[in-house]
PDB file of N, CA, C and O in Angstrom:
ATOM      1  N   MET P   1     -18.198   8.933  13.219  1.00 71.00           N
ATOM      2  CA  MET P   1     -17.854   7.725  12.492  1.00 71.00           C
ATOM      3  C   MET P   1     -17.576   8.085  11.036  1.00 71.00           C
ATOM      4  O   MET P   1     -18.427   8.644  10.359  1.00 71.00           O
ATOM      5  N   LYS P   2     -16.391   7.773  10.602  1.00 80.00           N
ATOM      6  CA  LYS P   2     -16.002   8.077   9.230  1.00 80.00           C
ATOM      7  C   LYS P   2     -16.297   6.875   8.338  1.00 80.00           C
ATOM      8  O   LYS P   2     -15.938   5.743   8.653  1.00 80.00           O
ATOM      9  N   LEU P   3     -16.961   7.114   7.240  1.00 75.00           N
ATOM     10  CA  LEU P   3     -17.311   6.075   6.296  1.00 75.00           C
ATOM     11  C   LEU P   3     -16.196   5.939   5.269  1.00 75.00           C
ATOM     12  O   LEU P   3     -15.862   6.905   4.582  1.00 75.00           O
ATOM     13  N   THR P   4     -15.595   4.766   5.177  1.00 80.00           N
ATOM     14  CA  THR P   4     -14.528   4.525   4.202  1.00 80.00           C
ATOM     15  C   THR P   4     -14.786   3.204   3.483  1.00 80.00           C
ATOM     16  O   THR P   4     -15.431   2.303   4.022  1.00 80.00           O
ATOM     17  N   PHE P   5     -14.282   3.097   2.270  1.00 80.00           N
ATOM     18  CA  PHE P   5     -14.397   1.868   1.500  1.00 80.00           C
ATOM     19  C   PHE P   5     -13.406   0.831   2.016  1.00 80.00           C
ATOM     20  O   PHE P   5     -12.373   1.172   2.586  1.00 80.00           O
ATOM     21  N   VAL P   6     -13.717  -0.436   1.795  1.00 77.00           N
ATOM     22  CA  VAL P   6     -12.787  -1.499   2.158  1.00 77.00           C
ATOM     23  C   VAL P   6     -11.553  -1.389   1.281  1.00 77.00           C
ATOM     24  O   VAL P   6     -11.601  -0.863   0.170  1.00 77.00           O
ATOM     25  N   HIS P   7     -10.445  -1.906   1.784  1.00 81.00           N
ATOM     26  CA  HIS P   7      -9.183  -1.756   1.058  1.00 81.00           C
ATOM     27  C   HIS P   7      -9.161  -2.554  -0.243  1.00 81.00           C
ATOM     28  O   HIS P   7      -8.406  -2.242  -1.147  1.00 81.00           O
ATOM     29  N   ASN P   8      -9.996  -3.568  -0.386  1.00 81.00           N
ATOM     30  CA  ASN P   8     -10.037  -4.383  -1.603  1.00 81.00           C
ATOM     31  C   ASN P   8     -11.401  -4.274  -2.298  1.00 81.00           C
ATOM     32  O   ASN P   8     -11.977  -5.264  -2.715  1.00 81.00           O
ATOM     33  N   LEU P   9     -11.879  -3.065  -2.445  1.00 81.00           N
ATOM     34  CA  LEU P   9     -13.209  -2.821  -3.001  1.00 81.00           C
ATOM     35  C   LEU P   9     -13.383  -3.451  -4.384  1.00 81.00           C
ATOM     36  O   LEU P   9     -14.419  -4.048  -4.672  1.00 81.00           O
ATOM     37  N   GLU P  10     -12.382  -3.348  -5.237  1.00 86.00           N
ATOM     38  CA  GLU P  10     -12.495  -3.903  -6.588  1.00 86.00           C
ATOM     39  C   GLU P  10     -12.730  -5.416  -6.539  1.00 86.00           C
ATOM     40  O   GLU P  10     -13.580  -5.941  -7.254  1.00 86.00           O
ATOM     41  N   ASP P  11     -11.995  -6.118  -5.676  1.00 82.00           N
ATOM     42  CA  ASP P  11     -12.191  -7.562  -5.527  1.00 82.00           C
ATOM     43  C   ASP P  11     -13.582  -7.872  -4.987  1.00 82.00           C
ATOM     44  O   ASP P  11     -14.228  -8.816  -5.439  1.00 82.00           O
ATOM     45  N   VAL P  12     -14.035  -7.087  -4.032  1.00 82.00           N
ATOM     46  CA  VAL P  12     -15.363  -7.305  -3.458  1.00 82.00           C
ATOM     47  C   VAL P  12     -16.437  -7.133  -4.531  1.00 82.00           C
ATOM     48  O   VAL P  12     -17.337  -7.966  -4.663  1.00 82.00           O
ATOM     49  N   LEU P  13     -16.345  -6.090  -5.323  1.00 83.00           N
ATOM     50  CA  LEU P  13     -17.351  -5.847  -6.359  1.00 83.00           C
ATOM     51  C   LEU P  13     -17.348  -6.937  -7.427  1.00 83.00           C
ATOM     52  O   LEU P  13     -18.391  -7.277  -7.980  1.00 83.00           O
ATOM     53  N   LYS P  14     -16.182  -7.480  -7.730  1.00 85.00           N
ATOM     54  CA  LYS P  14     -16.083  -8.504  -8.772  1.00 85.00           C
ATOM     55  C   LYS P  14     -16.478  -9.896  -8.287  1.00 85.00           C
ATOM     56  O   LYS P  14     -17.027 -10.678  -9.047  1.00 85.00           O
ATOM     57  N   ARG P  15     -16.172 -10.218  -7.016  1.00 86.00           N
ATOM     58  CA  ARG P  15     -16.263 -11.608  -6.594  1.00 86.00           C
ATOM     59  C   ARG P  15     -17.254 -11.902  -5.470  1.00 86.00           C
ATOM     60  O   ARG P  15     -17.610 -13.053  -5.268  1.00 86.00           O
ATOM     61  N   ALA P  16     -17.712 -10.923  -4.742  1.00 87.00           N
ATOM     62  CA  ALA P  16     -18.549 -11.186  -3.568  1.00 87.00           C
ATOM     63  C   ALA P  16     -19.950 -11.631  -3.972  1.00 87.00           C
ATOM     64  O   ALA P  16     -20.616 -10.993  -4.788  1.00 87.00           O
ATOM     65  N   TRP P  17     -20.407 -12.722  -3.379  1.00 88.00           N
ATOM     66  CA  TRP P  17     -21.746 -13.226  -3.652  1.00 88.00           C
ATOM     67  C   TRP P  17     -22.818 -12.262  -3.166  1.00 88.00           C
ATOM     68  O   TRP P  17     -23.893 -12.171  -3.751  1.00 88.00           O
ATOM     69  N   SER P  18     -22.549 -11.537  -2.105  1.00 88.00           N
ATOM     70  CA  SER P  18     -23.551 -10.592  -1.601  1.00 88.00           C
ATOM     71  C   SER P  18     -23.865  -9.537  -2.667  1.00 88.00           C
ATOM     72  O   SER P  18     -25.024  -9.164  -2.851  1.00 88.00           O
ATOM     73  N   ILE P  19     -22.848  -9.085  -3.377  1.00 89.00           N
ATOM     74  CA  ILE P  19     -23.053  -8.100  -4.449  1.00 89.00           C
ATOM     75  C   ILE P  19     -23.892  -8.719  -5.562  1.00 89.00           C
ATOM     76  O   ILE P  19     -24.808  -8.084  -6.101  1.00 89.00           O
ATOM     77  N   ARG P  20     -23.618  -9.963  -5.901  1.00 91.00           N
ATOM     78  CA  ARG P  20     -24.380 -10.647  -6.956  1.00 91.00           C
ATOM     79  C   ARG P  20     -25.845 -10.814  -6.565  1.00 91.00           C
ATOM     80  O   ARG P  20     -26.743 -10.582  -7.380  1.00 91.00           O
ATOM     81  N   PHE P  21     -26.090 -11.219  -5.304  1.00 91.00           N
ATOM     82  CA  PHE P  21     -27.469 -11.388  -4.856  1.00 91.00           C
ATOM     83  C   PHE P  21     -28.219 -10.054  -4.850  1.00 91.00           C
ATOM     84  O   PHE P  21     -29.383  -9.979  -5.254  1.00 91.00           O
ATOM     85  N   LEU P  22     -27.567  -9.001  -4.384  1.00 90.00           N
ATOM     86  CA  LEU P  22     -28.215  -7.682  -4.362  1.00 90.00           C
ATOM     87  C   LEU P  22     -28.465  -7.163  -5.773  1.00 90.00           C
ATOM     88  O   LEU P  22     -29.499  -6.539  -6.042  1.00 90.00           O
ATOM     89  N   ALA P  23     -27.546  -7.419  -6.704  1.00 91.00           N
ATOM     90  CA  ALA P  23     -27.750  -7.005  -8.095  1.00 91.00           C
ATOM     91  C   ALA P  23     -28.924  -7.762  -8.710  1.00 91.00           C
ATOM     92  O   ALA P  23     -29.747  -7.174  -9.425  1.00 91.00           O
ATOM     93  N   LEU P  24     -29.033  -9.049  -8.416  1.00 91.00           N
ATOM     94  CA  LEU P  24     -30.148  -9.838  -8.927  1.00 91.00           C
ATOM     95  C   LEU P  24     -31.478  -9.354  -8.358  1.00 91.00           C
ATOM     96  O   LEU P  24     -32.467  -9.241  -9.085  1.00 91.00           O
ATOM     97  N   ALA P  25     -31.510  -9.028  -7.077  1.00 88.00           N
ATOM     98  CA  ALA P  25     -32.735  -8.493  -6.479  1.00 88.00           C
ATOM     99  C   ALA P  25     -33.130  -7.173  -7.140  1.00 88.00           C
ATOM    100  O   ALA P  25     -34.311  -6.929  -7.408  1.00 88.00           O
ATOM    101  N   THR P  26     -32.146  -6.340  -7.418  1.00 88.00           N
ATOM    102  CA  THR P  26     -32.409  -5.064  -8.088  1.00 88.00           C
ATOM    103  C   THR P  26     -32.945  -5.289  -9.493  1.00 88.00           C
ATOM    104  O   THR P  26     -33.880  -4.607  -9.935  1.00 88.00           O
ATOM    105  N   LEU P  27     -32.365  -6.239 -10.220  1.00 89.00           N
ATOM    106  CA  LEU P  27     -32.848  -6.549 -11.571  1.00 89.00           C
ATOM    107  C   LEU P  27     -34.285  -7.082 -11.548  1.00 89.00           C
ATOM    108  O   LEU P  27     -35.084  -6.740 -12.420  1.00 89.00           O
ATOM    109  N   LEU P  28     -34.610  -7.909 -10.557  1.00 84.00           N
ATOM    110  CA  LEU P  28     -35.989  -8.391 -10.431  1.00 84.00           C
ATOM    111  C   LEU P  28     -36.965  -7.238 -10.210  1.00 84.00           C
ATOM    112  O   LEU P  28     -38.030  -7.191 -10.820  1.00 84.00           O
ATOM    113  N   ASP P  29     -36.600  -6.325  -9.344  1.00 81.00           N
ATOM    114  CA  ASP P  29     -37.452  -5.154  -9.105  1.00 81.00           C
ATOM    115  C   ASP P  29     -37.602  -4.313 -10.362  1.00 81.00           C
ATOM    116  O   ASP P  29     -38.700  -3.852 -10.690  1.00 81.00           O
ATOM    117  N   ALA P  30     -36.501  -4.108 -11.065  1.00 83.00           N
ATOM    118  CA  ALA P  30     -36.542  -3.301 -12.293  1.00 83.00           C
ATOM    119  C   ALA P  30     -37.397  -3.981 -13.366  1.00 83.00           C
ATOM    120  O   ALA P  30     -38.176  -3.318 -14.057  1.00 83.00           O
ATOM    121  N   ALA P  31     -37.275  -5.290 -13.507  1.00 80.00           N
ATOM    122  CA  ALA P  31     -38.076  -6.017 -14.495  1.00 80.00           C
ATOM    123  C   ALA P  31     -39.558  -5.933 -14.161  1.00 80.00           C
ATOM    124  O   ALA P  31     -40.391  -5.698 -15.042  1.00 80.00           O
ATOM    125  N   GLN P  32     -39.873  -6.131 -12.896  1.00 76.00           N
ATOM    126  CA  GLN P  32     -41.277  -6.056 -12.486  1.00 76.00           C
ATOM    127  C   GLN P  32     -41.853  -4.660 -12.740  1.00 76.00           C
ATOM    128  O   GLN P  32     -42.951  -4.520 -13.268  1.00 76.00           O
ATOM    129  N   ALA P  33     -41.105  -3.637 -12.374  1.00 76.00           N
ATOM    130  CA  ALA P  33     -41.579  -2.259 -12.573  1.00 76.00           C
ATOM    131  C   ALA P  33     -41.712  -1.938 -14.059  1.00 76.00           C
ATOM    132  O   ALA P  33     -42.691  -1.304 -14.474  1.00 76.00           O
ATOM    133  N   SER P  34     -40.759  -2.382 -14.867  1.00 79.00           N
ATOM    134  CA  SER P  34     -40.800  -2.100 -16.305  1.00 79.00           C
ATOM    135  C   SER P  34     -41.981  -2.779 -16.977  1.00 79.00           C
ATOM    136  O   SER P  34     -42.696  -2.164 -17.775  1.00 79.00           O
ATOM    137  N   VAL P  35     -42.191  -4.045 -16.689  1.00 73.00           N
ATOM    138  CA  VAL P  35     -43.298  -4.771 -17.301  1.00 73.00           C
ATOM    139  C   VAL P  35     -44.625  -4.172 -16.857  1.00 73.00           C
ATOM    140  O   VAL P  35     -45.521  -3.967 -17.676  1.00 73.00           O
ATOM    141  N   SER P  36     -44.747  -3.856 -15.578  1.00 71.00           N
ATOM    142  CA  SER P  36     -45.987  -3.248 -15.084  1.00 71.00           C
ATOM    143  C   SER P  36     -46.238  -1.904 -15.741  1.00 71.00           C
ATOM    144  O   SER P  36     -47.361  -1.579 -16.116  1.00 71.00           O
ATOM    145  N   PHE P  37     -45.180  -1.122 -15.913  1.00 73.00           N
ATOM    146  CA  PHE P  37     -45.323   0.212 -16.478  1.00 73.00           C
ATOM    147  C   PHE P  37     -45.707   0.165 -17.958  1.00 73.00           C
ATOM    148  O   PHE P  37     -46.602   0.869 -18.406  1.00 73.00           O
ATOM    149  N   PHE P  38     -45.023  -0.679 -18.732  1.00 74.00           N
ATOM    150  CA  PHE P  38     -45.232  -0.689 -20.179  1.00 74.00           C
ATOM    151  C   PHE P  38     -46.412  -1.541 -20.627  1.00 74.00           C
ATOM    152  O   PHE P  38     -47.023  -1.261 -21.648  1.00 74.00           O
ATOM    153  N   SER P  39     -46.769  -2.584 -19.895  1.00 72.00           N
ATOM    154  CA  SER P  39     -47.851  -3.450 -20.353  1.00 72.00           C
ATOM    155  C   SER P  39     -49.115  -3.334 -19.505  1.00 72.00           C
ATOM    156  O   SER P  39     -50.179  -3.781 -19.917  1.00 72.00           O
ATOM    157  N   GLY P  40     -48.994  -2.771 -18.325  1.00 69.00           N
ATOM    158  CA  GLY P  40     -50.155  -2.648 -17.458  1.00 69.00           C
ATOM    159  C   GLY P  40     -50.484  -3.930 -16.712  1.00 69.00           C
ATOM    160  O   GLY P  40     -51.473  -3.998 -16.004  1.00 69.00           O
ATOM    161  N   SER P  41     -49.675  -4.964 -16.895  1.00 68.00           N
ATOM    162  CA  SER P  41     -49.915  -6.211 -16.166  1.00 68.00           C
ATOM    163  C   SER P  41     -48.663  -6.577 -15.380  1.00 68.00           C
ATOM    164  O   SER P  41     -47.586  -6.034 -15.610  1.00 68.00           O
ATOM    165  N   GLU P  42     -48.835  -7.507 -14.458  1.00 67.00           N
ATOM    166  CA  GLU P  42     -47.707  -7.917 -13.632  1.00 67.00           C
ATOM    167  C   GLU P  42     -47.062  -9.169 -14.203  1.00 67.00           C
ATOM    168  O   GLU P  42     -47.741 -10.103 -14.605  1.00 67.00           O
ATOM    169  N   LEU P  43     -45.750  -9.191 -14.239  1.00 66.00           N
ATOM    170  CA  LEU P  43     -45.001 -10.358 -14.689  1.00 66.00           C
ATOM    171  C   LEU P  43     -45.086 -11.458 -13.642  1.00 66.00           C
ATOM    172  O   LEU P  43     -45.290 -12.624 -13.957  1.00 66.00           O
ATOM    173  N   VAL P  44     -44.946 -11.076 -12.395  1.00 68.00           N
ATOM    174  CA  VAL P  44     -45.016 -11.994 -11.257  1.00 68.00           C
ATOM    175  C   VAL P  44     -45.895 -11.319 -10.212  1.00 68.00           C
ATOM    176  O   VAL P  44     -45.872 -10.099 -10.068  1.00 68.00           O
ATOM    177  N   SER P  45     -46.668 -12.112  -9.486  1.00 76.00           N
ATOM    178  CA  SER P  45     -47.538 -11.509  -8.475  1.00 76.00           C
ATOM    179  C   SER P  45     -46.695 -10.805  -7.416  1.00 76.00           C
ATOM    180  O   SER P  45     -45.548 -11.170  -7.159  1.00 76.00           O
ATOM    181  N   ALA P  46     -47.267  -9.805  -6.796  1.00 72.00           N
ATOM    182  CA  ALA P  46     -46.551  -9.015  -5.797  1.00 72.00           C
ATOM    183  C   ALA P  46     -46.047  -9.857  -4.625  1.00 72.00           C
ATOM    184  O   ALA P  46     -44.896  -9.700  -4.214  1.00 72.00           O
ATOM    185  N   PRO P  47     -46.859 -10.775  -4.073  1.00 78.00           N
ATOM    186  CA  PRO P  47     -46.337 -11.594  -2.972  1.00 78.00           C
ATOM    187  C   PRO P  47     -45.167 -12.486  -3.398  1.00 78.00           C
ATOM    188  O   PRO P  47     -44.205 -12.659  -2.655  1.00 78.00           O
ATOM    189  N   THR P  48     -45.234 -13.021  -4.612  1.00 81.00           N
ATOM    190  CA  THR P  48     -44.139 -13.869  -5.099  1.00 81.00           C
ATOM    191  C   THR P  48     -42.867 -13.053  -5.250  1.00 81.00           C
ATOM    192  O   THR P  48     -41.780 -13.492  -4.847  1.00 81.00           O
ATOM    193  N   LEU P  49     -42.976 -11.870  -5.812  1.00 79.00           N
ATOM    194  CA  LEU P  49     -41.802 -11.009  -5.979  1.00 79.00           C
ATOM    195  C   LEU P  49     -41.230 -10.612  -4.625  1.00 79.00           C
ATOM    196  O   LEU P  49     -40.011 -10.600  -4.446  1.00 79.00           O
ATOM    197  N   SER P  50     -42.093 -10.321  -3.678  1.00 79.00           N
ATOM    198  CA  SER P  50     -41.627  -9.967  -2.339  1.00 79.00           C
ATOM    199  C   SER P  50     -40.867 -11.121  -1.692  1.00 79.00           C
ATOM    200  O   SER P  50     -39.820 -10.916  -1.073  1.00 79.00           O
ATOM    201  N   LEU P  51     -41.372 -12.329  -1.846  1.00 86.00           N
ATOM    202  CA  LEU P  51     -40.688 -13.493  -1.283  1.00 86.00           C
ATOM    203  C   LEU P  51     -39.345 -13.740  -1.973  1.00 86.00           C
ATOM    204  O   LEU P  51     -38.354 -14.076  -1.316  1.00 86.00           O
ATOM    205  N   LEU P  52     -39.301 -13.578  -3.292  1.00 86.00           N
ATOM    206  CA  LEU P  52     -38.036 -13.737  -4.022  1.00 86.00           C
ATOM    207  C   LEU P  52     -37.010 -12.706  -3.559  1.00 86.00           C
ATOM    208  O   LEU P  52     -35.847 -13.043  -3.316  1.00 86.00           O
ATOM    209  N   ASN P  53     -37.432 -11.467  -3.444  1.00 84.00           N
ATOM    210  CA  ASN P  53     -36.511 -10.417  -3.014  1.00 84.00           C
ATOM    211  C   ASN P  53     -36.070 -10.615  -1.568  1.00 84.00           C
ATOM    212  O   ASN P  53     -34.917 -10.361  -1.229  1.00 84.00           O
ATOM    213  N   MET P  54     -36.971 -11.081  -0.715  1.00 87.00           N
ATOM    214  CA  MET P  54     -36.603 -11.358   0.668  1.00 87.00           C
ATOM    215  C   MET P  54     -35.567 -12.480   0.719  1.00 87.00           C
ATOM    216  O   MET P  54     -34.582 -12.393   1.447  1.00 87.00           O
ATOM    217  N   GLY P  55     -35.767 -13.514  -0.091  1.00 90.00           N
ATOM    218  CA  GLY P  55     -34.804 -14.607  -0.148  1.00 90.00           C
ATOM    219  C   GLY P  55     -33.441 -14.146  -0.633  1.00 90.00           C
ATOM    220  O   GLY P  55     -32.404 -14.537  -0.085  1.00 90.00           O
ATOM    221  N   LEU P  56     -33.425 -13.297  -1.650  1.00 90.00           N
ATOM    222  CA  LEU P  56     -32.157 -12.774  -2.161  1.00 90.00           C
ATOM    223  C   LEU P  56     -31.477 -11.866  -1.136  1.00 90.00           C
ATOM    224  O   LEU P  56     -30.255 -11.903  -0.981  1.00 90.00           O
ATOM    225  N   ALA P  57     -32.255 -11.063  -0.432  1.00 88.00           N
ATOM    226  CA  ALA P  57     -31.673 -10.195   0.599  1.00 88.00           C
ATOM    227  C   ALA P  57     -31.083 -11.020   1.741  1.00 88.00           C
ATOM    228  O   ALA P  57     -29.993 -10.714   2.241  1.00 88.00           O
ATOM    229  N   LEU P  58     -31.768 -12.077   2.141  1.00 91.00           N
ATOM    230  CA  LEU P  58     -31.236 -12.955   3.189  1.00 91.00           C
ATOM    231  C   LEU P  58     -29.981 -13.680   2.720  1.00 91.00           C
ATOM    232  O   LEU P  58     -29.021 -13.833   3.474  1.00 91.00           O
ATOM    233  N   ALA P  59     -29.980 -14.110   1.458  1.00 90.00           N
ATOM    234  CA  ALA P  59     -28.786 -14.760   0.908  1.00 90.00           C
ATOM    235  C   ALA P  59     -27.614 -13.777   0.869  1.00 90.00           C
ATOM    236  O   ALA P  59     -26.469 -14.147   1.163  1.00 90.00           O
ATOM    237  N   ALA P  60     -27.884 -12.523   0.509  1.00 88.00           N
ATOM    238  CA  ALA P  60     -26.835 -11.505   0.488  1.00 88.00           C
ATOM    239  C   ALA P  60     -26.298 -11.239   1.886  1.00 88.00           C
ATOM    240  O   ALA P  60     -25.087 -11.107   2.084  1.00 88.00           O
ATOM    241  N   LEU P  61     -27.191 -11.190   2.858  1.00 87.00           N
ATOM    242  CA  LEU P  61     -26.768 -10.984   4.244  1.00 87.00           C
ATOM    243  C   LEU P  61     -25.879 -12.130   4.716  1.00 87.00           C
ATOM    244  O   LEU P  61     -24.820 -11.910   5.303  1.00 87.00           O
ATOM    245  N   PHE P  62     -26.292 -13.345   4.429  1.00 88.00           N
ATOM    246  CA  PHE P  62     -25.493 -14.509   4.804  1.00 88.00           C
ATOM    247  C   PHE P  62     -24.146 -14.498   4.080  1.00 88.00           C
ATOM    248  O   PHE P  62     -23.100 -14.716   4.696  1.00 88.00           O
ATOM    249  N   ALA P  63     -24.160 -14.235   2.773  1.00 84.00           N
ATOM    250  CA  ALA P  63     -22.926 -14.244   1.988  1.00 84.00           C
ATOM    251  C   ALA P  63     -21.953 -13.176   2.465  1.00 84.00           C
ATOM    252  O   ALA P  63     -20.741 -13.365   2.410  1.00 84.00           O
ATOM    253  N   ARG P  64     -22.472 -12.067   2.960  1.00 80.00           N
ATOM    254  CA  ARG P  64     -21.598 -10.984   3.423  1.00 80.00           C
ATOM    255  C   ARG P  64     -20.884 -11.364   4.709  1.00 80.00           C
ATOM    256  O   ARG P  64     -19.819 -10.831   5.023  1.00 80.00           O
ATOM    257  N   CYS P  65     -21.458 -12.291   5.463  1.00 82.00           N
ATOM    258  CA  CYS P  65     -20.879 -12.703   6.746  1.00 82.00           C
ATOM    259  C   CYS P  65     -19.919 -13.882   6.613  1.00 82.00           C
ATOM    260  O   CYS P  65     -19.254 -14.242   7.574  1.00 82.00           O
ATOM    261  N   VAL P  66     -19.852 -14.491   5.451  1.00 79.00           N
ATOM    262  CA  VAL P  66     -19.031 -15.677   5.235  1.00 79.00           C
ATOM    263  C   VAL P  66     -17.752 -15.281   4.498  1.00 79.00           C
ATOM    264  O   VAL P  66     -17.793 -14.503   3.550  1.00 79.00           O
ATOM    265  N   ALA P  67     -16.620 -15.843   4.929  1.00 72.00           N
ATOM    266  CA  ALA P  67     -15.360 -15.597   4.231  1.00 72.00           C
ATOM    267  C   ALA P  67     -15.439 -16.240   2.850  1.00 72.00           C
ATOM    268  O   ALA P  67     -15.838 -17.391   2.713  1.00 72.00           O
ATOM    269  N   GLN P  68     -15.085 -15.472   1.833  1.00 73.00           N
ATOM    270  CA  GLN P  68     -15.151 -15.952   0.463  1.00 73.00           C
ATOM    271  C   GLN P  68     -13.766 -15.891  -0.165  1.00 73.00           C
ATOM    272  O   GLN P  68     -13.116 -14.852  -0.124  1.00 73.00           O
ATOM    273  N   GLN P  69     -13.344 -17.012  -0.746  1.00 74.00           N
ATOM    274  CA  GLN P  69     -12.024 -17.073  -1.332  1.00 74.00           C
ATOM    275  C   GLN P  69     -11.915 -16.061  -2.477  1.00 74.00           C
ATOM    276  O   GLN P  69     -12.794 -15.943  -3.308  1.00 74.00           O
ATOM    277  N   GLY P  70     -10.831 -15.318  -2.481  1.00 72.00           N
ATOM    278  CA  GLY P  70     -10.617 -14.304  -3.508  1.00 72.00           C
ATOM    279  C   GLY P  70     -11.204 -12.951  -3.141  1.00 72.00           C
ATOM    280  O   GLY P  70     -10.974 -11.981  -3.827  1.00 72.00           O
ATOM    281  N   VAL P  71     -11.988 -12.902  -2.067  1.00 71.00           N
ATOM    282  CA  VAL P  71     -12.593 -11.641  -1.647  1.00 71.00           C
ATOM    283  C   VAL P  71     -12.071 -11.236  -0.270  1.00 71.00           C
ATOM    284  O   VAL P  71     -11.632 -10.118  -0.056  1.00 71.00           O
ATOM    285  N   THR P  72     -12.152 -12.165   0.667  1.00 64.00           N
ATOM    286  CA  THR P  72     -11.723 -11.885   2.023  1.00 64.00           C
ATOM    287  C   THR P  72     -10.201 -11.909   2.077  1.00 64.00           C
ATOM    288  O   THR P  72      -9.570 -12.908   1.806  1.00 64.00           O
ATOM    289  N   ALA P  73      -9.637 -10.773   2.387  1.00 62.00           N
ATOM    290  CA  ALA P  73      -8.178 -10.659   2.479  1.00 62.00           C
ATOM    291  C   ALA P  73      -7.827 -10.057   3.826  1.00 62.00           C
ATOM    292  O   ALA P  73      -8.611  -9.298   4.400  1.00 62.00           O
ATOM    293  N   PRO P  74      -6.660 -10.368   4.316  1.00 65.00           N
ATOM    294  CA  PRO P  74      -6.272  -9.745   5.582  1.00 65.00           C
ATOM    295  C   PRO P  74      -6.159  -8.234   5.419  1.00 65.00           C
ATOM    296  O   PRO P  74      -5.794  -7.738   4.359  1.00 65.00           O
ATOM    297  N   ALA P  75      -6.496  -7.538   6.471  1.00 63.00           N
ATOM    298  CA  ALA P  75      -6.408  -6.071   6.437  1.00 63.00           C
ATOM    299  C   ALA P  75      -4.939  -5.669   6.326  1.00 63.00           C
ATOM    300  O   ALA P  75      -4.053  -6.364   6.837  1.00 63.00           O
ATOM    301  N   PRO P  76      -4.673  -4.573   5.642  1.00 65.00           N
ATOM    302  CA  PRO P  76      -3.287  -4.111   5.534  1.00 65.00           C
ATOM    303  C   PRO P  76      -2.712  -3.769   6.910  1.00 65.00           C
ATOM    304  O   PRO P  76      -3.429  -3.313   7.792  1.00 65.00           O
ATOM    305  N   GLN P  77      -1.444  -4.000   7.085  1.00 70.00           N
ATOM    306  CA  GLN P  77      -0.764  -3.724   8.349  1.00 70.00           C
ATOM    307  C   GLN P  77      -0.375  -2.250   8.426  1.00 70.00           C
ATOM    308  O   GLN P  77      -0.181  -1.599   7.414  1.00 70.00           O
ATOM    309  N   GLY P  78      -0.252  -1.773   9.606  1.00 64.00           N
ATOM    310  CA  GLY P  78       0.172  -0.369   9.803  1.00 64.00           C
ATOM    311  C   GLY P  78      -1.016   0.542  10.009  1.00 64.00           C
ATOM    312  O   GLY P  78      -2.111   0.128  10.336  1.00 64.00           O
ATOM    313  N   ASP P  79      -0.812   1.815   9.785  1.00 58.00           N
ATOM    314  CA  ASP P  79      -1.856   2.831   9.953  1.00 58.00           C
ATOM    315  C   ASP P  79      -2.668   2.927   8.680  1.00 58.00           C
ATOM    316  O   ASP P  79      -2.309   3.649   7.762  1.00 58.00           O
ATOM    317  N   ALA P  80      -3.762   2.237   8.636  1.00 52.00           N
ATOM    318  CA  ALA P  80      -4.610   2.278   7.439  1.00 52.00           C
ATOM    319  C   ALA P  80      -5.866   3.037   7.723  1.00 52.00           C
ATOM    320  O   ALA P  80      -6.385   3.095   8.755  1.00 52.00           O
TER     321      ALA P  80
END
């Protein structure tokens, strides 16, 4: 199985909600780790952060399966 990028990768990175949800989940993890590391205390409790990240991951999964205007384009014709 050959791994290749989608033909409209730039549009996907700019407009796809799944990318936005995953970026937000990553930022939440980074904020939690940074605050814990530098202050020794937690910004948000671990169960709350886990639930937030789970919600964002589920939203990203759903968004990736839904056609999004400006992102979902027909595949190029011919031998691609």
